[in-house]
Coordinates of C-alpha atoms in Angstrom, one line a residue:
M1491 CA 3.3 14.0 27.9
N1492 CA 1.3 14.5 24.8
T1493 CA -2.2 15.8 24.3
V1494 CA -5.0 13.7 22.8
A1495 CA -4.7 15.9 19.7
D1496 CA -1.0 15.0 19.4
V1497 CA -1.4 11.3 19.7
L1498 CA -4.3 11.3 17.2
A1499 CA -2.2 13.3 14.7
K1500 CA 0.7 10.9 15.1
R1501 CA -1.6 7.9 14.6
L1502 CA -3.1 9.3 11.4
K1503 CA 0.4 10.1 10.0
N1504 CA 1.6 6.6 11.0
R1505 CA -1.3 5.0 9.2
G1506 CA -0.3 6.9 6.0
L1507 CA -2.2 10.2 6.1
R1508 CA -0.3 12.9 4.1
H1509 CA -3.2 15.3 3.3
F1510 CA -6.5 16.2 4.8
F1511 CA -9.3 18.6 3.8
G1512 CA -10.2 21.1 6.5
Q1513 CA -10.8 24.7 7.5
S1514 CA -8.7 25.0 10.8
L1515 CA -11.1 23.1 13.1
P1516 CA -10.8 21.2 15.3
S1517 CA -7.9 23.6 15.8
R1518 CA -5.8 21.7 18.2
L1519 CA -5.8 18.6 16.1
V1520 CA -5.2 20.6 12.9
L1521 CA -2.2 22.3 14.5
S1522 CA -0.8 18.9 15.6
L1523 CA -1.2 17.5 12.1
E1524 CA 0.4 20.4 10.4
E1525 CA 3.3 20.3 12.9
L1526 CA 3.9 16.7 11.7
G1527 CA 4.0 17.9 8.1
V1528 CA 0.5 16.6 7.1
E1529 CA -0.9 19.1 4.6
Q1530 CA -4.2 20.8 5.2
V1531 CA -6.0 21.4 1.9
A1532 CA -8.2 24.3 3.1
Y1533 CA -11.6 24.3 1.5
R1534 CA -13.9 27.3 1.4
T1535 CA -17.2 25.4 2.2
E1536 CA -17.7 22.2 4.1
N1537 CA -19.9 20.5 1.5
A1538 CA -17.1 21.1 -1.1
G1539 CA -14.5 19.8 1.4
G1540 CA -16.5 16.6 1.8
A1541 CA -16.7 16.2 -2.0
M1542 CA -13.0 16.8 -2.2
A1543 CA -12.4 13.9 0.3
D1544 CA -14.7 11.7 -1.7
G1545 CA -12.9 12.4 -5.0
F1546 CA -9.6 11.6 -3.3
A1547 CA -10.9 8.3 -2.0
R1548 CA -12.3 7.2 -5.4
V1549 CA -8.9 7.5 -7.2
S1550 CA -6.5 6.8 -4.4
G1551 CA -8.0 3.6 -2.8
T1552 CA -7.3 5.1 0.6
V1553 CA -9.4 6.6 3.4
P1554 CA -9.3 10.4 3.3
V1555 CA -9.9 12.8 6.2
V1556 CA -12.1 15.9 6.2
T1557 CA -12.4 18.0 9.3
A1558 CA -15.1 20.5 10.4
Q1559 CA -16.4 22.6 13.2
N1560 CA -19.5 21.5 15.1
G1561 CA -23.0 22.9 14.4
P1562 CA -23.6 24.7 11.1
A1563 CA -20.3 23.5 9.6
A1564 CA -21.2 19.9 10.5
T1565 CA -24.6 20.1 8.8
L1566 CA -22.9 21.1 5.5
L1567 CA -21.0 17.7 5.5
V1568 CA -24.2 15.7 5.4
P1569 CA -24.8 15.9 1.6
P1570 CA -21.3 14.8 0.5
L1571 CA -21.4 12.0 3.2
V1572 CA -24.6 10.7 1.8
E1573 CA -23.0 10.6 -1.7
A1574 CA -20.0 8.8 -0.2
K1575 CA -22.3 6.3 1.6
L1576 CA -24.2 5.4 -1.6
V1577 CA -21.0 4.8 -3.6
R1578 CA -19.1 3.1 -0.7
S1579 CA -16.5 5.8 -0.4
P1580 CA -14.8 5.5 3.1
V1581 CA -14.5 9.2 4.0
L1582 CA -13.5 9.8 7.6
A1583 CA -15.0 13.1 8.9
I1584 CA -13.5 14.4 12.1
V1585 CA -15.9 16.8 13.6
Q1586 CA -15.3 19.1 16.6
E1587 CA -17.8 18.5 19.4
V1588 CA -18.6 21.1 22.2
P1589 CA -16.6 20.7 25.3
S1590 CA -17.8 17.6 27.2
R1591 CA -18.4 19.6 30.4
F1592 CA -20.9 21.8 28.5
R1593 CA -22.8 19.0 26.8
G1594 CA -26.5 19.4 27.0
K1595 CA -26.4 23.0 28.2
N1596 CA -27.1 24.7 24.9
A1597 CA -23.4 25.4 24.4
F1598 CA -22.4 27.5 21.4
Q1599 CA -23.5 25.8 18.1
E1600 CA -24.4 22.6 20.0
I1601 CA -26.5 20.1 18.1
D1602 CA -27.0 16.3 18.3
H1603 CA -24.4 15.1 15.9
F1604 CA -25.3 11.5 16.4
E1605 CA -28.8 12.2 15.1
L1606 CA -27.5 14.5 12.4
F1607 CA -25.2 12.0 10.8
R1608 CA -27.1 8.8 11.6
S1609 CA -28.6 8.2 8.1
S1610 CA -25.6 9.6 6.1
T1611 CA -22.8 7.4 7.5
K1612 CA -22.0 3.9 8.6
A1613 CA -21.3 5.0 12.1
V1614 CA -20.8 8.0 14.4
L1615 CA -18.2 7.6 17.2
R1616 CA -17.1 10.0 19.9
I1617 CA -13.9 10.2 21.9
D1618 CA -15.1 10.4 25.5
E1619 CA -12.1 8.9 27.3
P1620 CA -8.7 10.4 26.6
E1621 CA -6.8 7.2 27.2
R1622 CA -8.9 5.5 24.5
A1623 CA -8.5 8.2 21.9
V1624 CA -6.2 6.3 19.5
E1625 CA -8.3 3.1 20.0
T1626 CA -11.4 5.1 18.9
L1627 CA -9.7 6.6 16.0
D1628 CA -8.5 3.2 14.8
R1629 CA -12.0 1.9 15.2
A1630 CA -13.4 4.7 13.1
I1631 CA -10.9 4.2 10.3
D1632 CA -11.4 0.4 10.2
L1633 CA -15.2 0.8 10.2
A1634 CA -14.8 3.1 7.2
R1635 CA -12.5 0.7 5.2
G1636 CA -13.9 -2.6 6.4
G1637 CA -16.8 -4.7 5.3
V1638 CA -18.9 -2.4 3.0
P1639 CA -16.7 0.7 2.8
G1640 CA -18.4 3.9 3.7
P1641 CA -18.2 7.2 5.6
V1642 CA -17.7 7.4 9.4
V1643 CA -17.8 10.5 11.6
L1644 CA -15.5 10.8 14.6
L1645 CA -16.6 13.4 17.1
T1646 CA -13.8 15.1 19.1
P1647 CA -14.9 17.2 22.1
A1648 CA -12.7 20.4 22.2
D1649 CA -11.7 19.8 25.8
I1650 CA -10.8 16.2 25.3
L1651 CA -8.3 17.1 22.6
L1652 CA -6.4 19.2 25.2
E1653 CA -6.1 16.4 27.8
D1654 CA -2.7 15.0 28.5
V1655 CA -2.2 11.3 27.7
E1656 CA 0.7 8.8 27.7
P1657 CA 2.3 8.5 24.2
V1658 CA 1.1 5.5 22.3
V1659 CA 3.7 2.8 21.7
D1660 CA 3.3 2.5 18.0
E1661 CA 3.6 -1.0 16.7
Q1662 CA 3.2 -0.7 12.9
P1663 CA -0.5 0.1 12.5
A1664 CA -2.7 -0.9 9.6
G1665 CA -2.8 1.5 6.8
L1666 CA -5.7 3.5 5.2
E1667 CA -6.2 1.2 2.1
F1668 CA -9.6 -0.1 1.2
P1669 CA -11.4 -2.4 0.9
A1670 CA -9.9 -4.0 4.0
D1671 CA -11.8 -7.3 3.5
R1672 CA -11.5 -9.4 0.4
T1673 CA -14.2 -11.9 1.1
V1674 CA -15.6 -14.4 -1.5
P1675 CA -19.0 -16.1 -1.7
A1676 CA -19.7 -19.6 -0.4
S1677 CA -18.5 -22.4 -2.8
N1678 CA -22.0 -23.6 -3.4
R1679 CA -23.1 -20.1 -4.6
L1680 CA -20.1 -19.9 -6.9
A1681 CA -21.0 -23.3 -8.3
E1682 CA -24.6 -22.2 -8.9
A1683 CA -23.4 -19.1 -10.7
V1684 CA -21.0 -21.0 -12.9
D1685 CA -23.7 -23.6 -13.8
A1686 CA -26.1 -20.8 -14.8
L1687 CA -23.4 -19.0 -16.9
A1688 CA -22.2 -22.3 -18.5
Q1689 CA -25.6 -22.8 -20.1
A1690 CA -26.1 -19.2 -21.3
E1691 CA -26.9 -18.7 -25.0
R1692 CA -26.9 -14.9 -24.8
P1693 CA -24.8 -13.8 -21.7
L1694 CA -24.1 -10.3 -20.7
V1695 CA -21.9 -8.6 -18.1
V1696 CA -23.0 -5.3 -16.5
A1697 CA -20.2 -3.5 -14.6
G1698 CA -20.8 -0.7 -12.2
G1699 CA -18.9 1.5 -9.9
G1700 CA -18.2 -1.3 -7.5
V1701 CA -15.6 -2.6 -10.0
H1702 CA -13.6 0.6 -9.4
R1703 CA -14.1 0.6 -5.6
S1704 CA -12.7 -2.9 -5.5
G1705 CA -9.9 -2.3 -8.0
A1706 CA -11.3 -5.1 -10.1
T1707 CA -10.8 -3.7 -13.7
E1708 CA -8.1 -6.3 -14.4
A1709 CA -10.1 -9.2 -13.1
L1710 CA -13.2 -8.0 -15.1
R1711 CA -11.3 -7.7 -18.3
E1712 CA -9.7 -11.1 -17.8
F1713 CA -13.1 -12.8 -17.3
V1714 CA -14.6 -11.0 -20.3
Q1715 CA -11.7 -11.7 -22.7
R1716 CA -11.4 -15.3 -21.6
H1717 CA -15.0 -16.1 -22.3
R1718 CA -15.7 -13.5 -25.0
V1719 CA -18.8 -12.2 -23.2
P1720 CA -20.3 -8.8 -24.2
V1721 CA -19.9 -6.2 -21.4
A1722 CA -21.8 -3.0 -20.7
T1723 CA -21.1 -0.4 -18.0
T1724 CA -23.1 2.0 -16.0
N1725 CA -22.1 5.6 -15.8
M1726 CA -20.1 4.9 -12.7
G1727 CA -18.6 1.8 -14.2
K1728 CA -17.2 3.7 -17.2
G1729 CA -13.5 3.1 -17.7
A1730 CA -13.7 -0.5 -16.3
V1731 CA -13.4 -1.9 -19.8
D1732 CA -11.7 -0.7 -23.0
E1733 CA -14.5 0.8 -25.0
A1734 CA -12.5 0.1 -28.2
D1735 CA -12.8 -3.6 -27.5
Q1736 CA -15.1 -5.5 -29.8
L1737 CA -17.0 -6.9 -26.8
S1738 CA -17.7 -3.5 -25.3
I1739 CA -21.3 -2.3 -25.6
G1740 CA -20.6 1.0 -23.9
V1741 CA -22.4 2.9 -21.2
V1742 CA -26.1 1.9 -20.8
G1743 CA -29.0 3.2 -18.8
N1744 CA -31.4 6.0 -19.2
A1745 CA -29.6 7.8 -22.1
M1746 CA -29.9 5.4 -25.0
A1747 CA -32.3 7.4 -27.3
P1748 CA -31.3 8.4 -30.8
R1749 CA -28.1 10.4 -30.8
S1750 CA -26.8 8.1 -28.1
T1751 CA -23.6 6.1 -28.9
T1752 CA -25.4 3.0 -27.5
H1753 CA -28.7 3.6 -29.3
G1754 CA -29.9 0.2 -30.5
M1755 CA -28.1 -1.8 -27.8
D1756 CA -31.3 -2.0 -25.9
A1757 CA -32.5 -4.7 -28.3
L1758 CA -29.4 -6.8 -27.7
I1759 CA -29.8 -6.4 -23.9
A1760 CA -33.4 -7.4 -24.1
E1761 CA -32.5 -10.7 -25.6
S1762 CA -30.0 -11.6 -22.8
D1763 CA -30.7 -14.8 -21.0
V1764 CA -28.0 -14.7 -18.3
V1765 CA -26.9 -11.3 -16.9
L1766 CA -23.8 -11.1 -14.6
V1767 CA -24.1 -7.9 -12.6
V1768 CA -20.8 -6.9 -11.1
G1769 CA -20.7 -4.1 -8.6
A1770 CA -23.8 -2.3 -10.0
R1771 CA -26.8 -1.2 -7.9
M1772 CA -29.3 -1.7 -10.8
N1773 CA -30.9 1.6 -9.8
E1774 CA -33.4 3.8 -11.7
N1775 CA -31.0 5.6 -14.0
G1776 CA -28.8 2.6 -14.6
T1777 CA -31.8 0.5 -15.8
D1778 CA -33.9 3.2 -17.5
S1779 CA -36.5 2.9 -14.7
W1780 CA -36.1 -0.9 -14.6
K1781 CA -37.3 -1.2 -18.2
L1782 CA -33.9 -1.9 -20.0
F1783 CA -33.1 -5.4 -18.7
P1784 CA -35.4 -8.4 -19.3
R1785 CA -37.3 -9.9 -16.4
S1786 CA -37.0 -13.3 -18.0
A1787 CA -33.3 -13.5 -17.7
T1788 CA -31.3 -15.2 -15.0
Y1789 CA -29.4 -12.7 -12.9
I1790 CA -26.1 -13.3 -11.0
Q1791 CA -25.1 -10.4 -8.8
V1792 CA -21.7 -9.8 -7.3
D1793 CA -21.6 -7.2 -4.5
I1794 CA -20.0 -6.6 -1.2
D1795 CA -23.2 -5.2 0.2
P1796 CA -25.9 -7.8 1.1
E1797 CA -28.6 -5.2 0.9
E1798 CA -28.0 -4.7 -2.8
L1799 CA -28.2 -8.3 -3.7
G1800 CA -31.6 -9.0 -5.3
R1801 CA -32.9 -5.5 -4.5
N1802 CA -34.5 -5.0 -7.9
Y1803 CA -34.1 -8.4 -9.7
P1804 CA -34.2 -12.0 -8.4
V1805 CA -30.6 -13.1 -8.4
I1806 CA -28.1 -15.8 -7.6
R1807 CA -26.4 -14.0 -4.7
L1808 CA -22.6 -13.7 -4.8
L1809 CA -21.8 -11.8 -1.6
G1810 CA -18.2 -10.8 -1.7
D1811 CA -15.5 -8.4 -2.8
V1812 CA -15.8 -7.8 -6.6
D1813 CA -12.2 -8.4 -7.5
A1814 CA -11.8 -11.5 -5.4
T1815 CA -15.1 -12.9 -6.6
L1816 CA -14.4 -12.3 -10.2
R1817 CA -11.1 -14.1 -9.9
E1818 CA -12.9 -17.1 -8.3
L1819 CA -15.5 -17.1 -11.1
T1820 CA -12.8 -17.0 -13.7
A1821 CA -10.9 -19.9 -12.1
A1822 CA -14.1 -22.0 -11.6
S1823 CA -15.4 -21.4 -15.1
G1824 CA -12.1 -22.1 -16.7
S1825 CA -12.2 -25.7 -15.5
R1826 CA -15.5 -26.3 -17.3
G1827 CA -14.9 -27.7 -20.7
T1828 CA -18.4 -27.0 -21.9
F1829 CA -18.6 -23.5 -20.4
L1830 CA -20.7 -21.2 -22.7
S1831 CA -20.7 -23.9 -25.4
A1832 CA -24.1 -22.7 -26.6
F1833 CA -23.0 -19.1 -27.0
D1834 CA -22.0 -17.8 -30.4
A1835 CA -19.5 -15.1 -29.5
D1836 CA -18.6 -14.3 -33.1
S1837 CA -22.2 -13.5 -33.9
A1838 CA -22.5 -11.3 -30.8
I1839 CA -19.4 -9.4 -31.8
R1840 CA -20.7 -8.8 -35.3
R1841 CA -24.0 -7.5 -33.9
I1842 CA -22.3 -5.2 -31.5
A1843 CA -20.2 -3.7 -34.3
E1844 CA -23.3 -3.2 -36.5
V1845 CA -25.2 -1.4 -33.7
K1846 CA -22.2 0.8 -33.0
A1847 CA -21.8 1.7 -36.6
S1848 CA -25.5 2.5 -36.9
A1849 CA -25.5 4.6 -33.8
Q1850 CA -22.5 6.6 -34.9
E1851 CA -24.1 7.2 -38.3
T1852 CA -27.2 8.6 -36.5
V1853 CA -25.1 10.8 -34.3
S1854 CA -23.1 12.1 -37.3
G1855 CA -26.3 12.9 -39.2
A1856 CA -28.1 14.6 -36.2
V1857 CA -25.3 16.7 -34.7
D1858 CA -23.6 19.6 -36.4
L1859 CA -20.2 19.7 -34.8
E1860 CA -19.3 23.0 -36.5
Q1861 CA -22.3 25.0 -35.3
T1862 CA -22.4 27.9 -32.9
P1863 CA -23.2 28.0 -30.1
I1864 CA -21.1 25.0 -29.7
R1865 CA -22.6 21.5 -29.2
P1866 CA -21.6 19.6 -26.1
E1867 CA -20.8 16.6 -28.3
R1868 CA -18.1 18.7 -30.0
I1869 CA -16.7 19.7 -26.7
V1870 CA -16.3 16.2 -25.5
K1871 CA -14.9 15.0 -28.8
D1872 CA -12.1 17.7 -28.7
L1873 CA -11.5 16.9 -25.1
A1874 CA -11.1 13.2 -25.8
E1875 CA -8.6 14.0 -28.6
A1876 CA -6.5 16.2 -26.3
V1877 CA -6.1 14.6 -22.9
P1878 CA -3.4 12.0 -22.2
E1879 CA -4.4 8.4 -21.6
D1880 CA -3.8 8.5 -17.9
A1881 CA -6.0 11.6 -17.4
I1882 CA -8.6 11.6 -14.6
L1883 CA -11.9 12.8 -16.1
V1884 CA -14.4 14.3 -13.6
A1885 CA -17.9 15.2 -14.6
D1886 CA -20.5 17.1 -12.6
A1887 CA -23.9 15.5 -12.0
S1888 CA -26.8 15.8 -14.4
Y1889 CA -26.0 16.6 -18.1
S1890 CA -22.2 16.8 -17.7
T1891 CA -22.1 13.1 -16.7
I1892 CA -24.2 12.0 -19.6
W1893 CA -22.2 14.0 -22.1
L1894 CA -18.9 12.6 -20.9
S1895 CA -20.2 9.0 -20.4
N1896 CA -21.8 8.9 -23.8
Y1897 CA -19.4 10.7 -26.1
F1898 CA -15.9 10.3 -24.5
H1899 CA -14.7 7.1 -26.2
A1900 CA -12.5 5.5 -23.5
A1901 CA -10.3 3.6 -25.9
G1902 CA -7.4 1.8 -24.1
G1903 CA -9.3 2.0 -20.8
R1904 CA -6.6 3.7 -18.9
Y1905 CA -8.6 6.7 -17.9
D1906 CA -10.2 7.2 -14.5
F1907 CA -13.7 8.6 -14.5
V1908 CA -15.2 10.3 -11.4
E1909 CA -18.9 11.2 -11.4
P1910 CA -21.1 12.0 -8.4
R1911 CA -23.8 9.5 -9.2
G1912 CA -24.7 8.3 -5.7
M1913 CA -27.0 11.2 -5.0
A1914 CA -26.1 13.1 -8.1
G1915 CA -25.7 16.4 -6.3
L1916 CA -25.2 19.3 -8.6
G1917 CA -21.9 21.1 -8.2
W1918 CA -19.9 18.3 -6.6
G1919 CA -17.8 17.5 -9.7
F1920 CA -15.4 20.4 -9.4
P1921 CA -14.4 19.8 -5.7
M1922 CA -14.1 16.1 -6.5
A1923 CA -11.6 17.0 -9.2
I1924 CA -9.6 19.0 -6.6
G1925 CA -9.6 15.9 -4.4
A1926 CA -8.5 13.7 -7.3
K1927 CA -5.6 16.1 -8.0
V1928 CA -4.4 16.0 -4.4
A1929 CA -4.3 12.2 -4.7
H1930 CA -2.5 12.2 -8.1
P1931 CA -0.5 15.4 -8.5
D1932 CA 1.4 14.0 -11.5
R1933 CA -1.7 13.2 -13.6
E1934 CA -3.9 15.6 -15.6
V1935 CA -7.3 16.2 -14.0
V1936 CA -10.0 17.6 -16.2
C1937 CA -13.5 18.6 -14.9
L1938 CA -16.5 18.9 -17.2
T1939 CA -19.3 21.0 -15.6
G1940 CA -22.2 23.2 -16.4
D1941 CA -22.8 26.7 -15.3
G1942 CA -25.7 25.6 -13.1
G1943 CA -23.6 23.3 -11.1
F1944 CA -20.5 25.5 -11.1
G1945 CA -22.4 28.3 -9.5
H1946 CA -22.6 26.1 -6.3
V1947 CA -18.8 25.8 -5.9
W1948 CA -17.0 28.4 -7.9
Q1949 CA -15.5 29.9 -4.7
E1950 CA -13.2 26.8 -4.7
M1951 CA -11.2 28.3 -7.6
E1952 CA -9.5 30.3 -4.9
T1953 CA -8.7 27.0 -3.1
L1954 CA -7.0 25.8 -6.3
A1955 CA -5.0 29.0 -6.6
R1956 CA -4.0 29.2 -3.0
M1957 CA -3.0 25.5 -2.7
G1958 CA -1.1 25.5 -6.0
R1959 CA -3.0 22.6 -7.6
K1960 CA -3.7 22.4 -11.3
V1961 CA -7.1 21.3 -12.6
V1962 CA -8.5 22.1 -16.0
V1963 CA -12.2 23.0 -15.8
V1964 CA -14.3 23.0 -19.0
L1965 CA -17.4 24.9 -18.3
L1966 CA -20.5 24.4 -20.5
D1967 CA -22.0 27.8 -20.4
N1968 CA -25.5 27.6 -21.8
G1969 CA -27.2 30.1 -19.5
I1970 CA -29.8 27.6 -18.2
L1971 CA -30.4 24.9 -15.7
G1972 CA -30.4 22.4 -18.5
F1973 CA -31.8 19.2 -17.1
Q1974 CA -34.5 21.0 -15.1
K1975 CA -35.6 23.1 -18.1
H1976 CA -35.7 20.3 -20.5
A1977 CA -37.4 17.9 -18.1
E1978 CA -40.1 20.5 -17.4
I1979 CA -40.7 20.9 -21.2
S1980 CA -40.8 17.1 -21.6
K1981 CA -43.2 16.5 -18.7
Y1982 CA -45.3 19.7 -18.5
S1983 CA -44.8 21.5 -21.9
G1984 CA -43.6 24.6 -20.0
T1985 CA -40.9 25.9 -17.7
T1986 CA -40.6 27.6 -14.3
T1987 CA -38.9 31.0 -14.0
A1988 CA -35.9 29.4 -12.2
T1989 CA -34.4 27.6 -15.2
E1990 CA -32.7 30.6 -16.9
F1991 CA -29.7 32.6 -15.6
A1992 CA -28.6 36.2 -16.0
P1993 CA -25.3 36.5 -17.9
V1994 CA -22.2 35.7 -15.7
D1995 CA -18.6 36.6 -16.4
H1996 CA -17.2 33.2 -15.3
A1997 CA -13.8 34.0 -16.8
G1998 CA -13.7 37.2 -14.8
I1999 CA -14.5 35.4 -11.6
A2000 CA -11.8 32.9 -12.3
K2001 CA -9.2 35.6 -12.9
A2002 CA -10.2 37.5 -9.8
S2003 CA -9.6 34.2 -7.9
G2004 CA -6.1 33.8 -9.3
I2005 CA -7.0 31.3 -12.1
D2006 CA -6.2 31.6 -15.8
A2007 CA -9.4 31.7 -17.9
F2008 CA -10.6 32.4 -21.4
D2009 CA -13.9 32.3 -23.3
V2010 CA -14.4 30.1 -26.4
S2011 CA -17.3 30.6 -28.8
D2012 CA -15.8 29.3 -32.1
P2013 CA -15.6 25.5 -32.4
A2014 CA -12.2 25.9 -34.2
E2015 CA -10.7 27.5 -31.1
L2016 CA -11.8 24.7 -28.8
G2017 CA -9.1 22.1 -29.4
P2018 CA -6.3 24.6 -29.2
A2019 CA -7.8 26.1 -26.0
I2020 CA -7.9 22.6 -24.3
S2021 CA -4.3 21.9 -25.4
K2022 CA -3.1 25.3 -24.1
A2023 CA -4.7 24.6 -20.7
L2024 CA -3.2 21.1 -20.5
D2025 CA 0.3 22.5 -21.4
S2026 CA 0.0 25.2 -18.7
A2027 CA 1.5 24.6 -15.2
S2028 CA -1.5 26.2 -13.5
S2029 CA -5.2 25.8 -13.4
T2030 CA -7.4 27.0 -16.2
L2031 CA -11.1 27.7 -16.7
I2032 CA -12.3 27.3 -20.3
V2033 CA -15.7 28.9 -20.6
V2034 CA -17.4 27.4 -23.7
K2035 CA -20.5 29.2 -25.0
T2036 CA -22.7 26.1 -25.4
D2037 CA -26.0 25.6 -27.2
P2038 CA -28.9 25.9 -24.7
R2039 CA -31.0 23.8 -27.0
A2040 CA -28.7 20.8 -26.7
Y2041 CA -30.0 18.0 -24.5
P2042 CA -28.6 14.5 -24.0
P2043 CA -30.3 11.4 -25.5
I2044 CA -32.4 10.7 -22.4
T2045 CA -34.9 8.1 -23.2
A2046 CA -37.7 9.6 -21.1
F2047 CA -37.5 13.0 -22.9
G2048 CA -38.3 11.6 -26.3
D2049 CA -37.8 14.1 -29.1
I2050 CA -38.2 17.7 -27.7
T2051 CA -36.1 19.4 -30.4
A2052 CA -39.0 21.6 -31.6
E2053 CA -40.0 22.6 -28.0
V2054 CA -36.5 23.7 -26.8

C-alpha cells in the first residue's frame, strides 16, 4: 500500500515535475517528493516562494509547484498568486489543510482557505476522498494549464495525506506544459479581421505578455516581416521582437516623455488607423492612461481570455491562443493579393528611423553617462553590452522595469525578459530571478532591482547560497523609495517621511548570507564589475551607488528635474 502523499508525489514526478518551491510543508508530501528525487528549492518566505514559482513558469512554459503550511503561511501566498493570475501564469500551490476531523473546531492555524484564495486564483480544490487524490491533483494541474492559464490552489488535509490507498496504475499522464489548449477564433471573425487589416493605410501591431505566455514570438515576427507592419511592445511584451529591426517601435506606454528611447513615437501611434493588439491587456500603464492610442482607429484584439477582449477599446474579437491565431492570420492574409495595398511600408520605416534617431539624440544630450552618482541609464547600457544573448533579464517592479525596458536595446531578440507587471508588487523581481535560474540552470540570469524593492526579499540571498544557484543581482542603491518620492513631488510638490532610507550595507548583508558582493561608485568600474560577476561560478550582488535625482521618462511626471 501507498499513502496519499506517495501517490501524489509519484503522479507529480510522472507528469514531469523535477523541482518545487517549498518550506517543508505539507511534510508528508514533501518527504515523498524528495524520496523520489524531486528537488525542493526551500524559500525563506512564502511570498518569495510564490514569486519564484511564477518566474519559473514564465521562462519554462510548464506548471510549477509551490507548497505551504495552512494559516499564516497560506496568506503570504496571496500576493504572488494575484500576480500570476493577472499574467496568466499557471502556478499550482499545494497548501496543507488542517486535519479533516478537526475542521470547523478552531484547529491550530485554521482559516477558510477557499475564501482566502477565491479572488486570487482560477480555482481552489481540496482532497477529501483518499481514493480520488490523484484525480483531484490532475484536475488542479489541468485547470491551471488549460483554457486561460492561471494559478490553482490544491488543499491537502494533513490526515488525508497519511491515508493508505491502492497504487495508481500509471498510464502515461499528460505533462505540465502550457497552454494546454491551442484554440483559434471562428472563421468569420478571422475573415473580418483580415478585411480590416487589408484596407489599413497606417497599421500597427501592439504585442504584450500574452505573446510570451503562448510561445508566439516566431509567429509574431513572421506576420510582421511578411507584411512589413510596424510593431510596438508593452513592458511585458519586450523581447517578442528584435528591437534592432527597422519595423520595431520599441516599448510603449506611460514612459515616453523626453529622455525615453521611444519619445516621439506617440505621434506615429496617434495616426494609426488599424491596430492589431496581440496578447496585451491595454491597461493603464500600457496605454498611458488610455491616452496613447487613437479612439478613431479600428482595433483587432487577439487574446485567450474573453474578459480582456474589448475591455477598453471596441474591437474585432479574436478569441484564441495567440500563437495559433497569429498563424491563422498570416495564412489568411497571405492569400489576399491586395492585402495592405494602401500602406506605404517604406515611408513608415523611414519615419520610425527618424524618430529613433531624434530620441537617441535627446537622450545623449540630457544624460551624463560619466557622472557620479551613477545614472541608471549607464548601468543598463553597460549591462546590455556585457550579458550574453541568451541571458534572462529580470527587473523588479516600478523604476527597475522602466529602466530595463527603455534602455536595454534587445537587438537580436533572443533575450527573455521577466517583469512583475501584473500587480507590480515591489520586491518580486529577485525571487522571480531565482525561479528562472531553477528553470534554466545553463543560462545567465541577471536581476535589476532597487534598494526599496530589495529590502522586501534580501533574505532570499541565503536561499541562493544554500541551493547553489547563480544569479547576478545589480542593485540600484539610491537610498530612496524612488517612484513614491518622485510621484509625490510631481503630484503634491512635497514628500512624506517614508521615502528616504538610512544607509544600508547591502554588500555586507550579501557576504553574511554567503554571496559575493562589491560596491561600485565609479562609472568606469561598472562594466568590469558586471563582467567579473558573469564570469564567476557563484552568485554576486553588485551594489551601484545610483543618482537619487534620476527618474525615468514617465509622461505623467513632466519635468521635475529642478524639484528632485
